[in-house]
Every structure is written in C-alpha cells, then in structure tokens.
Short mmCIF file of C-alpha atoms and ligand atoms in Angstrom, two decimals:
data_model
loop_
_atom_site.label_atom_id
_atom_site.label_comp_id
_atom_site.label_asym_id
_atom_site.label_seq_id
_atom_site.Cartn_x
_atom_site.Cartn_y
_atom_site.Cartn_z
CA MET W 1 -12.49 -15.32 29.72
CA GLN W 2 -11.56 -12.33 27.56
CA VAL W 3 -10.11 -13.07 24.12
CA PRO W 4 -9.06 -9.96 22.19
CA PHE W 5 -9.60 -9.70 18.44
CA PHE W 6 -5.93 -8.92 17.99
CA ARG W 7 -2.80 -8.79 20.14
CA HIS W 8 0.34 -7.33 18.56
CA SER W 9 3.78 -8.78 19.16
CA LEU W 10 5.82 -5.60 19.67
CA ASP W 11 7.26 -5.11 23.14
CA ALA W 12 9.64 -3.01 25.22
CA GLY W 13 12.60 -4.54 23.36
CA ASP W 14 11.36 -2.81 20.23
CA ALA W 15 11.72 0.54 22.01
CA ASN W 16 15.49 0.17 21.60
CA LYS W 17 15.05 0.20 17.83
CA ILE W 18 13.23 3.52 18.03
CA ALA W 19 15.84 4.88 20.43
CA ALA W 20 18.53 4.03 17.88
CA VAL W 21 16.76 6.21 15.31
CA LEU W 22 16.44 9.02 17.87
CA ALA W 23 20.22 8.98 18.15
CA THR W 24 20.60 9.78 14.44
CA PRO W 25 20.45 13.34 13.04
CA PHE W 26 17.54 12.84 10.66
CA LEU W 27 14.26 11.38 11.96
CA THR W 28 12.36 10.91 8.73
CA SER W 29 13.20 8.64 5.77
CA ALA W 30 16.95 8.27 5.42
CA GLY W 31 18.53 5.28 7.12
CA VAL W 32 16.83 2.11 8.31
CA GLY W 33 13.95 2.63 5.87
CA LYS W 34 16.33 2.19 2.94
CA GLU W 35 17.52 -1.11 4.43
CA VAL W 36 13.91 -2.26 4.84
CA GLU W 37 13.25 -1.41 1.20
CA ARG W 38 16.16 -3.66 0.16
CA GLN W 39 14.82 -6.39 2.46
CA LEU W 40 11.35 -6.10 0.92
CA ALA W 41 12.66 -6.12 -2.66
CA GLU W 42 14.49 -9.35 -1.88
CA TYR W 43 11.51 -10.96 -0.10
CA PHE W 44 9.15 -10.17 -2.98
CA SER W 45 11.76 -10.83 -5.72
CA VAL W 46 11.17 -7.42 -7.30
CA PRO W 47 13.64 -4.71 -8.30
CA HIS W 48 11.87 -1.92 -6.41
CA ALA W 49 10.20 -1.53 -3.01
CA LEU W 50 9.18 1.82 -1.52
CA LEU W 51 8.05 2.32 2.06
CA VAL W 52 4.99 4.50 2.60
CA ASN W 53 3.11 5.74 5.67
CA SER W 54 -0.06 3.74 4.92
CA TRP W 55 -1.61 1.52 2.29
CA THR W 56 -3.96 4.39 1.55
CA ASN W 57 -1.27 6.97 0.86
CA GLY W 58 0.78 4.37 -1.01
CA ALA W 59 -2.17 3.62 -3.29
CA VAL W 60 -2.78 7.35 -3.83
CA ALA W 61 0.90 7.78 -4.76
CA THR W 62 0.66 4.79 -7.13
CA LEU W 63 -2.51 6.01 -8.85
CA LEU W 64 -0.89 9.46 -9.20
CA ALA W 65 2.19 7.82 -10.72
CA LEU W 66 -0.08 5.92 -13.13
CA GLY W 67 -1.69 9.24 -14.09
CA VAL W 68 -5.18 8.42 -12.78
CA GLY W 69 -7.38 11.47 -12.28
CA PRO W 70 -10.76 13.06 -13.00
CA GLY W 71 -12.71 11.36 -15.80
CA ASP W 72 -10.89 8.05 -15.25
CA GLU W 73 -12.40 4.82 -13.95
CA VAL W 74 -10.79 2.25 -11.68
CA ILE W 75 -12.44 -1.14 -11.10
CA VAL W 76 -12.62 -2.41 -7.51
CA PRO W 77 -14.42 -5.35 -5.87
CA ALA W 78 -17.51 -4.81 -3.70
CA MET W 79 -16.08 -7.07 -0.97
CA THR W 80 -13.15 -5.14 0.46
CA PHE W 81 -12.20 -2.45 2.94
CA ILE W 82 -13.43 1.01 1.90
CA ALA W 83 -9.88 2.31 1.40
CA THR W 84 -9.60 0.25 -1.82
CA ALA W 85 -12.29 2.41 -3.44
CA ASN W 86 -11.72 5.62 -1.47
CA VAL W 87 -8.27 6.23 -2.94
CA VAL W 88 -9.83 6.32 -6.40
CA GLU W 89 -12.49 8.80 -5.32
CA LEU W 90 -9.93 10.96 -3.51
CA LEU W 91 -8.20 11.52 -6.86
CA GLY W 92 -11.46 12.60 -8.48
CA ALA W 93 -11.71 9.40 -10.51
CA LYS W 94 -14.64 6.98 -10.35
CA ALA W 95 -14.47 3.76 -8.32
CA VAL W 96 -16.37 1.26 -10.49
CA ILE W 97 -17.56 -1.50 -8.18
CA VAL W 98 -17.92 -5.10 -9.40
CA ASP W 99 -19.13 -8.27 -7.71
CA VAL W 100 -16.99 -11.10 -6.36
CA GLU W 101 -17.00 -14.86 -6.98
CA PRO W 102 -19.47 -16.85 -4.83
CA ASP W 103 -16.92 -19.43 -3.65
CA THR W 104 -13.79 -17.38 -2.92
CA GLN W 105 -15.26 -13.84 -2.52
CA LEU W 106 -12.42 -12.63 -4.77
CA ILE W 107 -12.99 -10.18 -7.66
CA GLY W 108 -14.85 -11.75 -10.60
CA PHE W 109 -12.93 -11.71 -13.90
CA GLU W 110 -16.12 -11.79 -16.00
CA ALA W 111 -17.46 -8.90 -13.90
CA VAL W 112 -14.25 -6.97 -14.61
CA ARG W 113 -14.60 -7.61 -18.34
CA ARG W 114 -18.18 -6.34 -18.32
CA ALA W 115 -17.20 -3.18 -16.39
CA LEU W 116 -14.45 -2.10 -18.82
CA THR W 117 -15.05 1.16 -20.67
CA PRO W 118 -12.76 3.41 -22.72
CA ARG W 119 -12.19 5.37 -19.48
CA THR W 120 -10.94 2.37 -17.49
CA ARG W 121 -7.37 3.00 -16.36
CA CYS W 122 -6.75 0.43 -13.66
CA VAL W 123 -8.12 -2.66 -11.86
CA VAL W 124 -7.50 -3.24 -8.15
CA PRO W 125 -7.77 -6.95 -7.25
CA VAL W 126 -7.88 -7.49 -3.48
CA HIS W 127 -6.19 -10.55 -1.94
CA LEU W 128 -9.06 -10.87 0.53
CA TYR W 129 -8.16 -12.28 3.98
CA GLY W 130 -4.83 -13.44 2.49
CA ALA W 131 -6.15 -15.55 -0.42
CA MET W 132 -4.48 -14.47 -3.64
CA VAL W 133 -6.30 -13.41 -6.75
CA ASP W 134 -4.68 -15.05 -9.79
CA VAL W 135 -3.35 -11.80 -11.25
CA ALA W 136 -1.78 -13.48 -14.28
CA ALA W 137 -5.18 -15.02 -15.10
CA LEU W 138 -6.92 -11.67 -14.52
CA ARG W 139 -4.61 -10.10 -17.11
CA ARG W 140 -5.09 -13.04 -19.52
CA GLU W 141 -8.83 -13.58 -19.14
CA ALA W 142 -10.18 -10.07 -18.58
CA LEU W 143 -7.60 -7.63 -19.94
CA SER W 144 -5.91 -9.37 -22.88
CA ASP W 145 -7.15 -6.72 -25.32
CA ARG W 146 -6.57 -3.84 -22.88
CA PRO W 147 -2.81 -3.51 -22.30
CA ASP W 148 -3.47 0.12 -21.38
CA VAL W 149 -5.26 -0.94 -18.16
CA ALA W 150 -2.91 -1.18 -15.16
CA ILE W 151 -3.25 -3.66 -12.31
CA LEU W 152 -2.65 -2.44 -8.76
CA GLU W 153 -2.83 -5.30 -6.24
CA ASP W 154 -4.39 -4.52 -2.86
CA ALA W 155 -2.06 -6.77 -0.87
CA ALA W 156 -2.96 -5.31 2.54
CA HIS W 157 -3.96 -8.82 3.69
CA CYS W 158 -1.31 -10.67 1.80
CA PHE W 159 2.28 -10.10 2.83
CA GLU W 160 3.13 -13.82 2.97
CA GLY W 161 0.83 -15.11 0.24
CA ARG W 162 1.93 -16.92 -2.89
CA LEU W 163 0.15 -18.33 -5.91
CA ASN W 164 1.80 -20.77 -8.31
CA GLY W 165 5.07 -19.83 -6.63
CA ASP W 166 4.69 -16.08 -7.16
CA ARG W 167 4.29 -13.41 -4.51
CA PRO W 168 2.29 -10.18 -4.93
CA GLY W 169 3.92 -7.88 -7.48
CA ALA W 170 4.97 -10.65 -9.87
CA HIS W 171 2.29 -10.04 -12.52
CA SER W 172 0.95 -6.55 -11.82
CA ASP W 173 2.14 -2.99 -12.30
CA ALA W 174 2.39 -2.58 -8.54
CA ALA W 175 1.30 -4.23 -5.30
CA VAL W 176 0.61 -2.19 -2.17
CA PHE W 177 0.91 -3.55 1.40
CA SER W 178 -0.30 -2.18 4.75
CA PHE W 179 1.59 -2.19 8.05
CA TYR W 180 -1.45 -0.87 9.95
CA ALA W 181 -1.82 -1.83 13.62
CA THR W 182 -3.69 -5.12 13.06
CA LYS W 183 -1.92 -6.35 9.93
CA ASN W 184 0.39 -9.40 9.90
CA VAL W 185 3.46 -7.14 9.70
CA THR W 186 2.92 -3.86 11.54
CA CYS W 187 4.59 -0.68 12.70
CA GLY W 188 1.33 0.95 13.86
CA GLU W 189 0.79 2.85 10.63
CA GLY W 190 2.73 2.15 7.44
CA GLY W 191 2.87 0.35 4.15
CA ALA W 192 4.95 -0.47 1.10
CA ILE W 193 4.70 -0.46 -2.68
CA VAL W 194 6.53 -3.03 -4.82
CA THR W 195 6.90 -2.75 -8.57
CA ARG W 196 8.91 -4.33 -11.37
CA ARG W 197 8.57 -1.23 -13.55
CA ASP W 198 11.58 1.13 -13.52
CA ASP W 199 9.49 4.01 -14.91
CA LEU W 200 6.85 3.56 -12.23
CA ARG W 201 9.50 3.46 -9.52
CA ASP W 202 10.95 6.74 -10.78
CA ALA W 203 7.49 8.34 -10.74
CA LEU W 204 6.73 6.89 -7.28
CA VAL W 205 9.85 8.43 -5.77
CA GLN W 206 8.21 11.76 -6.60
CA THR W 207 4.51 11.02 -5.99
CA ARG W 208 5.47 9.62 -2.56
CA LEU W 209 7.06 12.94 -1.52
CA HIS W 210 5.21 16.08 -2.66
CA GLY W 211 6.23 15.53 -6.29
CA MET W 212 9.74 16.72 -5.43
CA SER W 213 12.60 15.75 -7.70
CA ALA W 214 14.88 14.77 -4.77
CA GLY W 215 14.08 13.49 -1.27
CA ALA W 216 14.62 15.76 1.72
CA ALA W 217 17.58 13.75 3.00
CA ASP W 218 19.18 13.57 -0.44
CA ARG W 219 19.01 17.36 -0.67
CA PHE W 220 21.36 17.72 2.29
CA ASN W 221 23.45 14.59 1.71
CA ALA W 222 25.28 16.14 -1.21
CA GLY W 223 27.10 18.43 1.22
CA ARG W 224 25.96 21.57 -0.50
CA TYR W 225 22.44 22.76 -1.24
CA ARG W 226 20.85 21.61 -4.46
CA HIS W 227 17.63 23.05 -5.86
CA TRP W 228 14.80 20.63 -6.38
CA ASP W 229 12.03 20.90 -8.91
CA MET W 230 8.43 19.73 -8.88
CA ALA W 231 7.31 18.37 -12.23
CA ARG W 232 4.22 16.45 -11.09
CA LEU W 233 1.75 16.44 -8.22
CA GLY W 234 2.68 14.22 -5.29
CA ALA W 235 1.28 13.07 -1.96
CA LYS W 236 3.06 13.05 1.41
CA ALA W 237 3.41 9.32 1.79
CA ASN W 238 6.92 8.54 3.02
CA LEU W 239 7.39 6.36 6.13
CA PRO W 240 9.54 7.85 8.90
CA ASP W 241 12.49 5.76 10.10
CA LEU W 242 11.05 5.91 13.64
CA LEU W 243 8.41 3.45 12.43
CA ALA W 244 10.45 1.65 9.76
CA ALA W 245 12.83 0.53 12.53
CA LEU W 246 10.11 -1.81 13.84
CA LEU W 247 9.94 -3.78 10.57
CA PRO W 248 13.20 -5.68 9.85
CA ASP W 249 12.85 -8.30 12.60
CA GLN W 250 9.18 -8.89 11.79
CA ILE W 251 9.97 -9.42 8.10
CA ARG W 252 12.76 -11.85 8.99
CA ASP W 253 10.37 -13.77 11.24
CA VAL W 254 7.25 -13.62 9.09
CA GLU W 255 7.28 -17.20 7.76
CA ALA W 256 7.51 -18.63 11.30
CA GLN W 257 4.56 -16.47 12.36
CA LEU W 258 2.61 -17.60 9.29
CA ALA W 259 3.05 -21.23 10.37
CA LYS W 260 1.36 -20.35 13.69
CA ARG W 261 -1.48 -18.59 11.88
CA GLU W 262 -1.92 -21.60 9.58
CA ASP W 263 -2.09 -23.93 12.56
CA LEU W 264 -4.73 -21.75 14.22
CA ILE W 265 -6.87 -21.67 11.06
CA GLN W 266 -6.74 -25.46 10.77
CA ARG W 267 -7.79 -25.77 14.43
CA TYR W 268 -10.73 -23.42 13.81
CA LYS W 269 -11.79 -25.34 10.72
CA GLN W 270 -11.62 -28.68 12.52
CA GLY W 271 -13.22 -27.38 15.69
CA ILE W 272 -16.18 -25.49 14.27
CA ALA W 273 -18.58 -28.10 13.01
CA SER W 274 -21.87 -26.77 11.67
CA PRO W 275 -23.35 -26.90 8.17
CA ALA W 276 -24.63 -23.33 8.67
CA VAL W 277 -21.17 -21.90 9.36
CA ARG W 278 -19.19 -21.51 6.13
CA TRP W 279 -15.60 -20.58 5.25
CA PRO W 280 -14.59 -18.95 1.97
CA ALA W 281 -13.16 -21.39 -0.58
CA GLU W 282 -9.42 -21.05 -1.03
CA PRO W 283 -7.73 -20.85 -4.44
CA ALA W 284 -5.77 -23.98 -5.34
CA GLY W 285 -2.02 -23.79 -5.78
CA GLY W 286 -1.53 -21.06 -3.23
CA VAL W 287 -0.03 -20.22 0.12
CA HIS W 288 -2.68 -18.32 2.08
CA ALA W 289 -1.39 -15.38 4.12
CA ARG W 290 -3.91 -16.11 6.92
CA HIS W 291 -4.59 -12.49 7.80
CA LEU W 292 -8.19 -12.95 8.97
CA ALA W 293 -10.32 -15.87 10.18
CA VAL W 294 -13.70 -15.11 8.64
CA ILE W 295 -16.74 -17.35 8.99
CA HIS W 296 -20.13 -16.79 7.41
CA VAL W 297 -23.55 -17.37 8.96
CA PRO W 298 -26.96 -16.64 7.43
CA GLY W 299 -27.48 -12.88 7.42
CA ALA W 300 -30.48 -13.05 9.78
CA ALA W 301 -28.25 -14.55 12.50
CA ARG W 302 -25.15 -12.37 12.12
CA ASP W 303 -25.81 -9.38 14.32
CA GLU W 304 -27.12 -11.51 17.20
CA ALA W 305 -24.03 -13.69 16.82
CA LEU W 306 -21.85 -10.59 17.21
CA GLU W 307 -23.77 -9.70 20.39
CA ILE W 308 -23.23 -13.18 21.79
CA LEU W 309 -19.51 -13.10 21.04
CA SER W 310 -19.03 -9.70 22.62
CA ALA W 311 -21.08 -10.67 25.72
CA ALA W 312 -18.83 -13.74 25.99
CA GLY W 313 -15.74 -11.50 26.05
CA ILE W 314 -14.60 -12.43 22.53
CA GLY W 315 -13.33 -9.74 20.18
CA ALA W 316 -15.09 -10.22 16.85
CA THR W 317 -15.58 -7.87 13.94
CA VAL W 318 -16.93 -7.70 10.38
CA ASN W 319 -14.68 -7.75 7.31
CA TYR W 320 -16.63 -6.38 5.50
CA ARG W 321 -20.10 -5.14 4.76
CA ALA W 322 -20.12 -4.77 0.95
CA ILE W 323 -18.92 -1.27 0.09
CA HIS W 324 -21.80 -0.42 -2.28
CA THR W 325 -24.20 -0.70 0.69
CA LEU W 326 -22.39 2.08 2.60
CA THR W 327 -23.99 5.52 2.47
CA TYR W 328 -21.33 7.36 0.44
CA TYR W 329 -21.25 4.85 -2.44
CA LYS W 330 -24.96 4.03 -2.23
CA ASP W 331 -25.96 7.70 -2.45
CA LYS W 332 -23.34 8.82 -4.97
CA TYR W 333 -23.95 6.04 -7.49
CA GLY W 334 -27.52 5.03 -6.57
CA TYR W 335 -26.68 1.40 -5.80
CA ALA W 336 -29.29 -1.06 -4.57
CA PRO W 337 -28.09 -3.78 -2.16
CA ASP W 338 -28.57 -6.52 -4.74
CA ASP W 339 -26.62 -4.81 -7.50
CA PHE W 340 -23.72 -6.97 -6.29
CA PRO W 341 -25.60 -9.85 -4.65
CA THR W 342 -22.64 -12.09 -3.84
CA ALA W 343 -20.72 -9.42 -1.95
CA ARG W 344 -23.89 -8.25 -0.27
CA ALA W 345 -24.79 -11.74 0.99
CA TRP W 346 -21.25 -12.44 2.18
CA GLY W 347 -21.03 -9.07 3.92
CA ASP W 348 -24.38 -9.60 5.65
CA GLY W 349 -23.14 -12.83 7.24
CA ALA W 350 -19.40 -12.38 7.75
CA ILE W 351 -17.86 -12.62 11.23
CA SER W 352 -14.11 -12.31 11.86
CA LEU W 353 -12.82 -14.38 14.79
CA PRO W 354 -9.65 -13.67 16.79
CA LEU W 355 -6.50 -14.62 14.86
CA PHE W 356 -2.94 -13.72 15.85
CA PRO W 357 0.18 -15.82 16.47
CA SER W 358 0.07 -15.54 20.28
CA LEU W 359 -3.56 -16.73 20.51
CA THR W 360 -3.31 -19.61 23.00
CA ARG W 361 -4.98 -23.01 22.63
CA VAL W 362 -7.06 -22.29 25.73
CA GLU W 363 -8.24 -18.99 24.28
CA GLN W 364 -9.00 -20.55 20.90
CA ASP W 365 -10.82 -23.51 22.43
CA TYR W 366 -13.04 -21.06 24.27
CA VAL W 367 -13.88 -19.24 21.00
CA ILE W 368 -14.63 -22.57 19.29
CA GLN W 369 -16.85 -23.62 22.20
CA VAL W 370 -18.88 -20.39 22.09
CA VAL W 371 -19.29 -20.68 18.32
CA ASN W 372 -20.38 -24.33 18.51
CA GLU W 373 -22.69 -24.00 21.51
CA ARG W 374 -24.24 -20.58 20.92
CA ILE W 375 -23.64 -19.37 17.34
CA ALA W 376 -24.12 -22.64 15.42
CA PRO W 377 -27.71 -23.31 16.69
CA LEU W 378 -28.64 -19.72 15.83
CA ALA W 379 -27.10 -20.06 12.35
CA GLU W 380 -28.84 -23.40 11.75
CA ALA W 381 -32.24 -22.02 12.78
CA ALA W 382 -31.72 -19.02 10.47
CA ALA W 383 -30.74 -21.34 7.59
CA VAL W 384 -33.92 -23.41 8.11
CA ALA W 385 -36.05 -20.25 8.24
CA ALA W 386 -34.43 -18.90 5.06
CA ALA W 387 -35.09 -22.15 3.22
CA ALA W 388 -38.77 -22.30 4.29
C1 LIG Q 401 -6.08 -2.22 6.05
C2 LIG Q 401 -6.52 -2.21 4.63
C3 LIG Q 401 -6.31 -1.13 3.78
C4 LIG Q 401 -5.82 0.19 4.28
O1 LIG Q 401 -4.60 0.14 4.90
P1 LIG Q 401 -4.01 1.44 5.64
O2 LIG Q 401 -2.56 1.10 5.83
O3 LIG Q 401 -4.76 1.56 6.94
O4 LIG Q 401 -4.22 2.60 4.77
C5 LIG Q 401 -6.62 -1.25 2.43
N1 LIG Q 401 -7.16 -2.38 1.95
C6 LIG Q 401 -7.42 -3.44 2.74
C7 LIG Q 401 -8.01 -4.67 2.12
C8 LIG Q 401 -7.13 -3.38 4.10
O5 LIG Q 401 -7.45 -4.41 4.90
#
C-alpha cells in the first residue's frame, strides 16, 4: 500500500474560483483577497488581517514594519523550520537561537530571558506542530522589563489553535500564517499577517508592497491617476487574487477539518504502543491545531526508521533537525550540536507520519502496523543500547 505524507483537498471545482478571478480586469490583489482579509480578521478576532504570498515574505514585511535591520537581534527557537530564522538573517539582523523545553519542544522562556541583550528587538515564538506557546506568559515571564521587544508569532502550524480561549494574534504584535502547499489551509503558496496594532497595520500596507504609499489597484480605482510616494523600504509580499480565491471555503470549513485531524491523532496515539516511541507533551488549556503528527525515537534508530517507512510505501519526513546543526548557522555562529541539547535530541529522533483529513482508516491502520511491527522494536533496541 502507498500512503502519501500529504494529500490536499483542492479539486476541479476549485478551478471555477480561479476562472471567476480571470473574468475580472485586475488579476492581482483587489477583490476576493479583501474579502478573505475580512474573513480572517473575524476568525482571529483582530482588527487587521493582511494576505501575503508566503509566511516568509509576510515575516520579512513584518520585521521591516517593526524596523528590524542590521545590528539588531531577533530571538528564535532551535526547533523550527529554517524560515523562522532566515527572515531575520535576510534583513541583515542576527537570528539568536535559543533552546526549547524538553516536554513540549516549544521555546523556553528562561532561555529567552538569558538571550536578551540591548540589541534585542523581537522574539519569534513558534507554535510547533500546532501546539500554542503561551504568548501572554512569554511577555509576562521573559519580557516584563522589556516593553521595547516585539513578539512576532510564527503561526505557520497553527491556524486553528487556541490557548485559554485566545487565538494567535491576541497577545503579540503580530502573528504570521502560511498557506503553503502542505499547511492546514492552503492555496499552494500564500500566507497572512494578523495584528491588533493600527500603526503596524499602516506600516504593513507599505512593507507588503514595495514600500508604496498606495496599492496598485487603489492607484487606478480613484478614476484619475494619483502619484504615490515611497517613504520606507518594502518587500513584494502581496497575495494575488488568483490564489486568494481558493481560501474562503477552506476557512469556513476549517473547524470541521480540524475535528478529523484530531480524530486521526487520537487513533495514532492509541494505536502506537511502545515505550520507545514518544509524542511531544501538549500545553494544557489549549486547542491543538494538529498540523503535524510527529513521533520521536532514539536518535540511533531514526534514519533506519525513515528507510523502513519509505520502503513500506509510507510518506514520512522530519520536522525538524535543529536549525543550529545546519551548515549555514553552524558555520556562521560556530555552534556545536549540544549548544541547544533539547532541540538537537528532538531533531535527531523526530519522524513525521502522514496526517491529513482524507487519510482513511485503512491507510492509517497500515501506518500504525508498520510502526508497531518494524519501527518500535528498532526504537526499543536503540533505547536499551543508549541506556547501557
Ligand atoms: C511552512 C513554515 C514556514 C514558511 O512558510 P512559507 O509560507 O513556505 O514561507 C515558516 N515557519 C514554519 C514553522 C513553517 O512550518
């Protein structure tokens, strides 16, 4: 049997939504995207939502709007996708990596406190796999005497997540989402920024589009030409309506899809029974967005486990090897693997299993069977060897 890592839910019916945009005069950001922004602002209970063409460009636009540049430092966790740190480096600032908590793999507040310097401008907590960092507690426990430090949530995994009743964006300066091909809500490539700050929204309108003082569509909408100015540097980060058109139905349906993801996770957790196969602990008081199903085996068993899964026709991947172990960050900052031992150990043993709403019971039972019969013995032998 072949079980893909991910199967998206868009189909030929969605082609009609793109055709409807093709029938309008202006193909970039003018029509349906504005409706999606209203839909997002309502879903996240924030005054402002801005569509962008990726998480990455959205985060660049946000850091530009926050004024982050050369000489500045931005704190990021070691256990995340590289984009979280790359956006900081792209702006000529320094990505300051910190370790994560051993139970949840989420950014450590004490580690953040220790990493603060006079140059720190921003912290980027990552809602890893869909488990939310307690952003209000991060502010309270690590940043209470640093109101000048912004918080930008990496919510690429966490469209549906909630903590203590709040969604991403409730306690930060901004939260950035991804609509990349494998994310829970997707239009192939895309993303969104939400913010409660009016001043940040005004800056983002510009940093999202070249730094221009009025959007391309707005320039022509007035009926006569109006000059625009450029007062600050901006990225090219707007989402075209051709892609935005794929989002409204998915956003309307997202809670129903989350229920399917939740059911699949519970079936994995009940079905995979081995003391050597671990799951990350989940924060209490939250709704998990169930983006990824990540198990952990002893590091010595991981790569062979990946071989077994792929030979069995199962799509599996790694989210993530700790970013300080990757060549760019290792060489630039001289990191040793054990500088951030928790992230390193998690990244050495992490395996992501197939998880998407249309995963069938038969497909999932096959994955569980392969894990129990072939991966678990390997993991248990590696755990015994490590303890000896
Ligand atoms: C996917 C992802 C990103 C990057 O998203 P893009 O839309 O591809 O730029 C950033 N952070 C995390 C945690 C991600 O998983």
